Amino acid sequence: MGEYNFKEVEKKWQEKWDKTKPFKAIDFHPTKPKYYVLYEFPNVSGGNLHLGHLKGTIPADVLARYKRFCGYNVLFPIGGDAFGLPAENAALKTGTDPREFVKNGMKKFKEQFKAIGLSFDWDRSFCTSDPDYYKWTQWIFLQLLKHGKAYKQRGFVNYCPNCKTTLSNEDSQGGKCDRCGGEVIQKERNVWYLKMKEYSEKLLQNVDRVQMAENLKQSQRNWIGKSEGMKVKFKLEDKNGKDLSNLEIFTTCIETIYGVTFMAVAPENKIIDTLKTHITNLDEVLAYRKKTELRSEFDRKSDQKEKTGCEIKGIYAVNPLTGRKIPVYAADFVLNGYGTGAVMAVPTHDQRDYEFAEKFNIPLIQVLEGDVSKQAVEKGEYLANNSKLLNSAEFSGMPVKEAKPKIIEKVEKLGLGEKVTNYQMQDWSFNRQRYWGEPFPVIFCPHCGVVPVPEKDLPVLLPRTNDYNPSLNGDSPLAKIKDWVNCKCPQCGRDAKRETDTMPNWAGSSWYWLRYTDPHNDSALADYEKLKYWGSVDCYTGGTEHITRHVLYAFFWQNFLYEIGAVPTRDPFIRKMGSGLILDDQGKKMSKSSKNGVSTMEVIDKYGADVARMHVHFLGGYEDNTPWTYQGITGITSFLDKVWSLQDMIKGEGISKEHIFALNRLIKKVGEDYENLHLNTAISALMIFMKKIKDDKFITLDELKAFLVLLNPLAPHITSEMYEKVFKGDILTETWPKYDEKYLVEDVVSLPVQINGKLAKVISVPNEATEQTVMEIIKASHQSILTGEVIKTIYIPGKILNLIIKK
RNA sequence: GCGGAUGUGGCGAAAUUGGCAGACGCGCAGGAUUUAGGUUCCUGUGGGAAACCGUGCAGGUUCGAUUCCUGUCAUCCGCACCA
């Protein structure tokens, strides 16, 4: 046996896998069950893979390799998320065609993925910017349009002045542009929306069904933001008491309705327009509206959100239960997009209402027990205490829990309101004014209006240009390409214009797992039978930073495609694993922008792919954030050195009696750990077994074979090489060894014996010994621990014996 | 403010129907082999002189609690003027 040369050996196997394609997934395999493992495809950039990719890909690869040994027909594909920022920025900076950038970026990724030893089926690879892929992204948009799930509307949207493009809510989280990190402002534009809000309840069910960490589920539920309450109509009157119309509000706290002292509507609320002839200070109100349009920008910068508002004079609301006349304010703490854009304000039991009332000297009426001298008694608080109602007519004195349903009933009976459910999630604003995205398959005709491009004319190719900048007026760069923009209406044949905005870069990633099942299909997004065969993704790994966007978009699109019969399954994923971060030595996230990143190739160059794969995952669990360090990597190198030296320790065949228990336990443990992506404990189990082999100074041929298979998913190169040298074949033809239940527990086991709950001695007893046998052993050989009269014994076979002794 | 997760040696971390806390690895200490060693191998390694004490802190349930319950503190993450 010579020295192990990882550079040579790893290259040899990677080339072999490249040539012989042993990881090809087979459609409709006649005997093997399917298993679909997916790693979230990377955004194609020009750079190197960072350690995050190493952390993210390996568990998926381990699972894929493990499942193949277990006899599954595994689909483990990869591609590139290619539209969007990196390619576009490169284009803006250097003038390179983004197509070239993507091509080169993908080539680089491919080389690096291969250098890690990942077992992807490369024949199914594609980029979202490939025309024969985005043809189907456009096709899905046409279906959304056809089924009324896409609409164009003028409205206020998130807009990034820096990127000169509109953004979805999901892309503007925290008021920051997800593309550049700049401040997002509100701007009025024509916007394509997808009716995602309609799917809120279904998305919540998706979240419930998918196997995923609780914190990820919670942040999705949070984003969907379900809340149950009531819509209630308040009559509006002019100052003479003449009926004008109704103001509808949404509240989750109907129990506080007797405490309403003012109404507040969003400045944009259309009630201001419809009742403008009755408003005596219309100028003031409109000026306030104008001011708030510009305000959101600085608001977000200031920590102090000072309440502002403007009384709408000349109109009053009437509390339907008390008949009390109350003032109406326009106030920007009320959001136009949520509920009805209007609220009933109860300053004693809502902190915002309290602050507003204080500023505008509005009276307070307390309707629930608690101290409201300095602040409101909030819902959580009075619900927790189940406080009693005050000043609430016939409900006064009742605890909240009792009063609430009765008030609801009363309001409903009087025909003043009804129970409703609200969601914070909004429709998905779906267009961007950028070059590098899917063109919309839509034509505007002066005579026919919005006309979809006929399906036979797809894809609408993204035209080439060398000017990638948006226009000064905010139009997309495509608007400048006149001979592309001007076209004929497919319906009437007259002059028409194309939609010049492009889709957001999330479009292509909202259905890509479906395409892997049939990536070259030219007549459907994928063949229905193939979709049926591969079904939902069994295990989807990847980052957590996109969880409220990518995963919810994925649920949304697949729900829709399922409902129109384009795909056979409603759930895209059965299990979603969120990869933890790799942190630097300061505990900060490794990223390109903070320049603290260690490149995957650097680690592979120094130590080899097998060591890199194992070390990253020996540092901690897959879903945990783990600080990166080279410290300790010698633990892995010396382990693999010992594995290599096993070749000199082979003695005999079969499974030796010395190793039969350890090996069976190892097979069980490693299999379970791979299934759960607990790679760190799998590695430690393999190390423990290795220790035993070293102590015993031999391993049999069959033990070695099993051991190599167990280790192969983690360290595919060294195990393939050893297998070939020793067994003259390809380890990939092996099957996962089976363990035998009867060899998991040895005949003689150690049993801890406690005296009064404290460990006294560990004794050897036969496996599954009865209490009587154990007591006899103690009396015969360990009499000294019995220091008094045994008054009680607790015996759990194989686990513990606890003796309660009275002295 | 709301919601979620986490809290264990010098370090990364193990431990689930409640049953020997700290597996495995690093580091550290001592020893062996070696001309040499940032090599390899062996031994030890939670604290404490010890009785004992130890899983953020304080209680509780239990024969027995890192694990279950109540309260509390800290850190991280998500959302946030959502009525």
PDB file of N, CA and C in Angstrom, chain A residues 587-635:
ATOM      1  N   GLY A 587     -17.988  35.087  14.451  1.00  0.00           N
ATOM      2  CA  GLY A 587     -19.390  34.726  14.580  1.00  0.00           C
ATOM      3  C   GLY A 587     -20.270  35.418  13.560  1.00  0.00           C
ATOM      4  N   LYS A 588     -19.657  36.008  12.532  1.00  0.00           N
ATOM      5  CA  LYS A 588     -20.445  36.676  11.499  1.00  0.00           C
ATOM      6  C   LYS A 588     -20.662  35.761  10.313  1.00  0.00           C
ATOM      7  N   LYS A 589     -21.760  35.992   9.629  1.00  0.00           N
ATOM      8  CA  LYS A 589     -22.072  35.209   8.446  1.00  0.00           C
ATOM      9  C   LYS A 589     -20.992  35.405   7.374  1.00  0.00           C
ATOM     10  N   MET A 590     -20.547  34.290   6.814  1.00  0.00           N
ATOM     11  CA  MET A 590     -19.582  34.417   5.729  1.00  0.00           C
ATOM     12  C   MET A 590     -20.294  34.855   4.470  1.00  0.00           C
ATOM     13  N   SER A 591     -19.795  35.880   3.859  1.00  0.00           N
ATOM     14  CA  SER A 591     -20.429  36.311   2.623  1.00  0.00           C
ATOM     15  C   SER A 591     -19.410  37.040   1.780  1.00  0.00           C
ATOM     16  N   LYS A 592     -19.757  37.115   0.521  1.00  0.00           N
ATOM     17  CA  LYS A 592     -18.849  37.793  -0.389  1.00  0.00           C
ATOM     18  C   LYS A 592     -18.719  39.256  -0.013  1.00  0.00           C
ATOM     19  N   SER A 593     -19.868  39.852   0.386  1.00  0.00           N
ATOM     20  CA  SER A 593     -19.851  41.289   0.609  1.00  0.00           C
ATOM     21  C   SER A 593     -19.001  41.675   1.811  1.00  0.00           C
ATOM     22  N   SER A 594     -18.968  40.823   2.851  1.00  0.00           N
ATOM     23  CA  SER A 594     -18.164  41.207   4.004  1.00  0.00           C
ATOM     24  C   SER A 594     -16.721  40.710   3.867  1.00  0.00           C
ATOM     25  N   LYS A 595     -16.405  40.109   2.752  1.00  0.00           N
ATOM     26  CA  LYS A 595     -15.016  39.742   2.418  1.00  0.00           C
ATOM     27  C   LYS A 595     -14.354  38.822   3.448  1.00  0.00           C
ATOM     28  N   ASN A 596     -15.159  38.058   4.148  1.00  0.00           N
ATOM     29  CA  ASN A 596     -14.592  37.140   5.139  1.00  0.00           C
ATOM     30  C   ASN A 596     -14.727  35.699   4.663  1.00  0.00           C
ATOM     31  N   GLY A 597     -15.121  35.548   3.422  1.00  0.00           N
ATOM     32  CA  GLY A 597     -15.418  34.218   2.899  1.00  0.00           C
ATOM     33  C   GLY A 597     -14.177  33.386   2.656  1.00  0.00           C
ATOM     34  N   VAL A 598     -14.299  32.081   2.939  1.00  0.00           N
ATOM     35  CA  VAL A 598     -13.260  31.131   2.583  1.00  0.00           C
ATOM     36  C   VAL A 598     -13.809  30.378   1.384  1.00  0.00           C
ATOM     37  N   SER A 599     -13.017  30.227   0.356  1.00  0.00           N
ATOM     38  CA  SER A 599     -13.554  29.567  -0.826  1.00  0.00           C
ATOM     39  C   SER A 599     -13.457  28.052  -0.683  1.00  0.00           C
ATOM     40  N   THR A 600     -14.468  27.396  -1.203  1.00  0.00           N
ATOM     41  CA  THR A 600     -14.499  25.945  -1.173  1.00  0.00           C
ATOM     42  C   THR A 600     -13.273  25.353  -1.868  1.00  0.00           C
ATOM     43  N   MET A 601     -12.874  25.980  -2.974  1.00  0.00           N
ATOM     44  CA  MET A 601     -11.759  25.426  -3.731  1.00  0.00           C
ATOM     45  C   MET A 601     -10.450  25.494  -2.945  1.00  0.00           C
ATOM     46  N   GLU A 602     -10.340  26.510  -2.090  1.00  0.00           N
ATOM     47  CA  GLU A 602      -9.130  26.620  -1.264  1.00  0.00           C
ATOM     48  C   GLU A 602      -9.011  25.416  -0.335  1.00  0.00           C
ATOM     49  N   VAL A 603     -10.134  25.046   0.280  1.00  0.00           N
ATOM     50  CA  VAL A 603     -10.111  23.911   1.206  1.00  0.00           C
ATOM     51  C   VAL A 603      -9.830  22.622   0.443  1.00  0.00           C
ATOM     52  N   ILE A 604     -10.449  22.499  -0.733  1.00  0.00           N
ATOM     53  CA  ILE A 604     -10.264  21.282  -1.526  1.00  0.00           C
ATOM     54  C   ILE A 604      -8.826  21.165  -2.014  1.00  0.00           C
ATOM     55  N   ASP A 605      -8.243  22.284  -2.385  1.00  0.00           N
ATOM     56  CA  ASP A 605      -6.847  22.278  -2.822  1.00  0.00           C
ATOM     57  C   ASP A 605      -5.914  21.784  -1.738  1.00  0.00           C
ATOM     58  N   LYS A 606      -6.173  22.256  -0.524  1.00  0.00           N
ATOM     59  CA  LYS A 606      -5.264  21.925   0.575  1.00  0.00           C
ATOM     60  C   LYS A 606      -5.467  20.507   1.096  1.00  0.00           C
ATOM     61  N   TYR A 607      -6.730  20.099   1.176  1.00  0.00           N
ATOM     62  CA  TYR A 607      -7.017  18.843   1.886  1.00  0.00           C
ATOM     63  C   TYR A 607      -7.750  17.798   1.061  1.00  0.00           C
ATOM     64  N   GLY A 608      -8.306  18.206  -0.068  1.00  0.00           N
ATOM     65  CA  GLY A 608      -9.066  17.251  -0.868  1.00  0.00           C
ATOM     66  C   GLY A 608     -10.555  17.332  -0.571  1.00  0.00           C
ATOM     67  N   ALA A 609     -11.340  16.846  -1.522  1.00  0.00           N
ATOM     68  CA  ALA A 609     -12.796  16.964  -1.425  1.00  0.00           C
ATOM     69  C   ALA A 609     -13.354  16.118  -0.278  1.00  0.00           C
ATOM     70  N   ASP A 610     -12.841  14.904  -0.123  1.00  0.00           N
ATOM     71  CA  ASP A 610     -13.388  14.032   0.924  1.00  0.00           C
ATOM     72  C   ASP A 610     -13.229  14.672   2.301  1.00  0.00           C
ATOM     73  N   VAL A 611     -12.040  15.223   2.560  1.00  0.00           N
ATOM     74  CA  VAL A 611     -11.787  15.860   3.858  1.00  0.00           C
ATOM     75  C   VAL A 611     -12.673  17.088   4.010  1.00  0.00           C
ATOM     76  N   ALA A 612     -12.765  17.897   2.952  1.00  0.00           N
ATOM     77  CA  ALA A 612     -13.583  19.114   3.022  1.00  0.00           C
ATOM     78  C   ALA A 612     -15.036  18.755   3.310  1.00  0.00           C
ATOM     79  N   ARG A 613     -15.548  17.749   2.606  1.00  0.00           N
ATOM     80  CA  ARG A 613     -16.942  17.331   2.790  1.00  0.00           C
ATOM     81  C   ARG A 613     -17.201  16.953   4.247  1.00  0.00           C
ATOM     82  N   MET A 614     -16.263  16.161   4.804  1.00  0.00           N
ATOM     83  CA  MET A 614     -16.497  15.655   6.157  1.00  0.00           C
ATOM     84  C   MET A 614     -16.249  16.722   7.220  1.00  0.00           C
ATOM     85  N   HIS A 615     -15.224  17.505   7.015  1.00  0.00           N
ATOM     86  CA  HIS A 615     -14.881  18.483   8.061  1.00  0.00           C
ATOM     87  C   HIS A 615     -15.999  19.511   8.263  1.00  0.00           C
ATOM     88  N   VAL A 616     -16.510  20.045   7.164  1.00  0.00           N
ATOM     89  CA  VAL A 616     -17.559  21.061   7.283  1.00  0.00           C
ATOM     90  C   VAL A 616     -18.741  20.518   8.079  1.00  0.00           C
ATOM     91  N   HIS A 617     -19.034  19.248   7.888  1.00  0.00           N
ATOM     92  CA  HIS A 617     -20.209  18.693   8.558  1.00  0.00           C
ATOM     93  C   HIS A 617     -19.918  18.049   9.899  1.00  0.00           C
ATOM     94  N   PHE A 618     -18.617  17.886  10.188  1.00  0.00           N
ATOM     95  CA  PHE A 618     -18.275  17.410  11.524  1.00  0.00           C
ATOM     96  C   PHE A 618     -18.334  18.575  12.517  1.00  0.00           C
ATOM     97  N   LEU A 619     -18.277  19.786  11.983  1.00  0.00           N
ATOM     98  CA  LEU A 619     -18.293  20.972  12.846  1.00  0.00           C
ATOM     99  C   LEU A 619     -19.634  21.197  13.531  1.00  0.00           C
ATOM    100  N   GLY A 620     -20.702  20.693  12.924  1.00  0.00           N
ATOM    101  CA  GLY A 620     -22.001  20.916  13.559  1.00  0.00           C
ATOM    102  C   GLY A 620     -23.125  20.412  12.680  1.00  0.00           C
ATOM    103  N   GLY A 621     -24.346  20.511  13.204  1.00  0.00           N
ATOM    104  CA  GLY A 621     -25.510  19.990  12.497  1.00  0.00           C
ATOM    105  C   GLY A 621     -25.845  20.796  11.252  1.00  0.00           C
ATOM    106  N   TYR A 622     -26.601  20.186  10.359  1.00  0.00           N
ATOM    107  CA  TYR A 622     -26.925  20.819   9.081  1.00  0.00           C
ATOM    108  C   TYR A 622     -27.727  22.090   9.261  1.00  0.00           C
ATOM    109  N   GLU A 623     -28.672  22.091  10.189  1.00  0.00           N
ATOM    110  CA  GLU A 623     -29.533  23.254  10.342  1.00  0.00           C
ATOM    111  C   GLU A 623     -28.963  24.283  11.321  1.00  0.00           C
ATOM    112  N   ASP A 624     -27.817  23.959  11.924  1.00  0.00           N
ATOM    113  CA  ASP A 624     -27.197  24.907  12.868  1.00  0.00           C
ATOM    114  C   ASP A 624     -26.210  25.812  12.153  1.00  0.00           C
ATOM    115  N   ASN A 625     -26.054  27.004  12.677  1.00  0.00           N
ATOM    116  CA  ASN A 625     -24.982  27.865  12.210  1.00  0.00           C
ATOM    117  C   ASN A 625     -23.688  27.358  12.821  1.00  0.00           C
ATOM    118  N   THR A 626     -22.663  27.180  11.992  1.00  0.00           N
ATOM    119  CA  THR A 626     -21.412  26.683  12.550  1.00  0.00           C
ATOM    120  C   THR A 626     -20.259  27.593  12.171  1.00  0.00           C
ATOM    121  N   PRO A 627     -19.431  27.942  13.152  1.00  0.00           N
ATOM    122  CA  PRO A 627     -18.271  28.770  12.854  1.00  0.00           C
ATOM    123  C   PRO A 627     -17.241  27.946  12.100  1.00  0.00           C
ATOM    124  N   TRP A 628     -16.690  28.528  11.067  1.00  0.00           N
ATOM    125  CA  TRP A 628     -15.676  27.815  10.283  1.00  0.00           C
ATOM    126  C   TRP A 628     -14.322  27.924  10.940  1.00  0.00           C
ATOM    127  N   THR A 629     -13.589  26.822  10.924  1.00  0.00           N
ATOM    128  CA  THR A 629     -12.200  26.861  11.364  1.00  0.00           C
ATOM    129  C   THR A 629     -11.450  25.704  10.711  1.00  0.00           C
ATOM    130  N   TYR A 630     -10.182  25.947  10.428  1.00  0.00           N
ATOM    131  CA  TYR A 630      -9.342  24.839   9.955  1.00  0.00           C
ATOM    132  C   TYR A 630      -8.936  23.950  11.134  1.00  0.00           C
ATOM    133  N   GLN A 631      -9.051  24.537  12.355  1.00  0.00           N
ATOM    134  CA  GLN A 631      -8.699  23.774  13.545  1.00  0.00           C
ATOM    135  C   GLN A 631      -9.530  22.494  13.585  1.00  0.00           C
ATOM    136  N   GLY A 632      -8.873  21.423  13.841  1.00  0.00           N
ATOM    137  CA  GLY A 632      -9.612  20.187  13.974  1.00  0.00           C
ATOM    138  C   GLY A 632      -9.720  19.412  12.685  1.00  0.00           C
ATOM    139  N   ILE A 633      -9.305  20.015  11.594  1.00  0.00           N
ATOM    140  CA  ILE A 633      -9.417  19.315  10.313  1.00  0.00           C
ATOM    141  C   ILE A 633      -8.473  18.109  10.295  1.00  0.00           C
ATOM    142  N   THR A 634      -7.417  18.158  11.142  1.00  0.00           N
ATOM    143  CA  THR A 634      -6.493  17.022  11.223  1.00  0.00           C
ATOM    144  C   THR A 634      -7.196  15.778  11.777  1.00  0.00           C
ATOM    145  N   GLY A 635      -8.257  15.997  12.534  1.00  0.00           N
ATOM    146  CA  GLY A 635      -9.026  14.854  13.031  1.00  0.00           C
ATOM    147  C   GLY A 635      -9.585  14.057  11.870  1.00  0.00           C
TER     148      GLY A 635
END
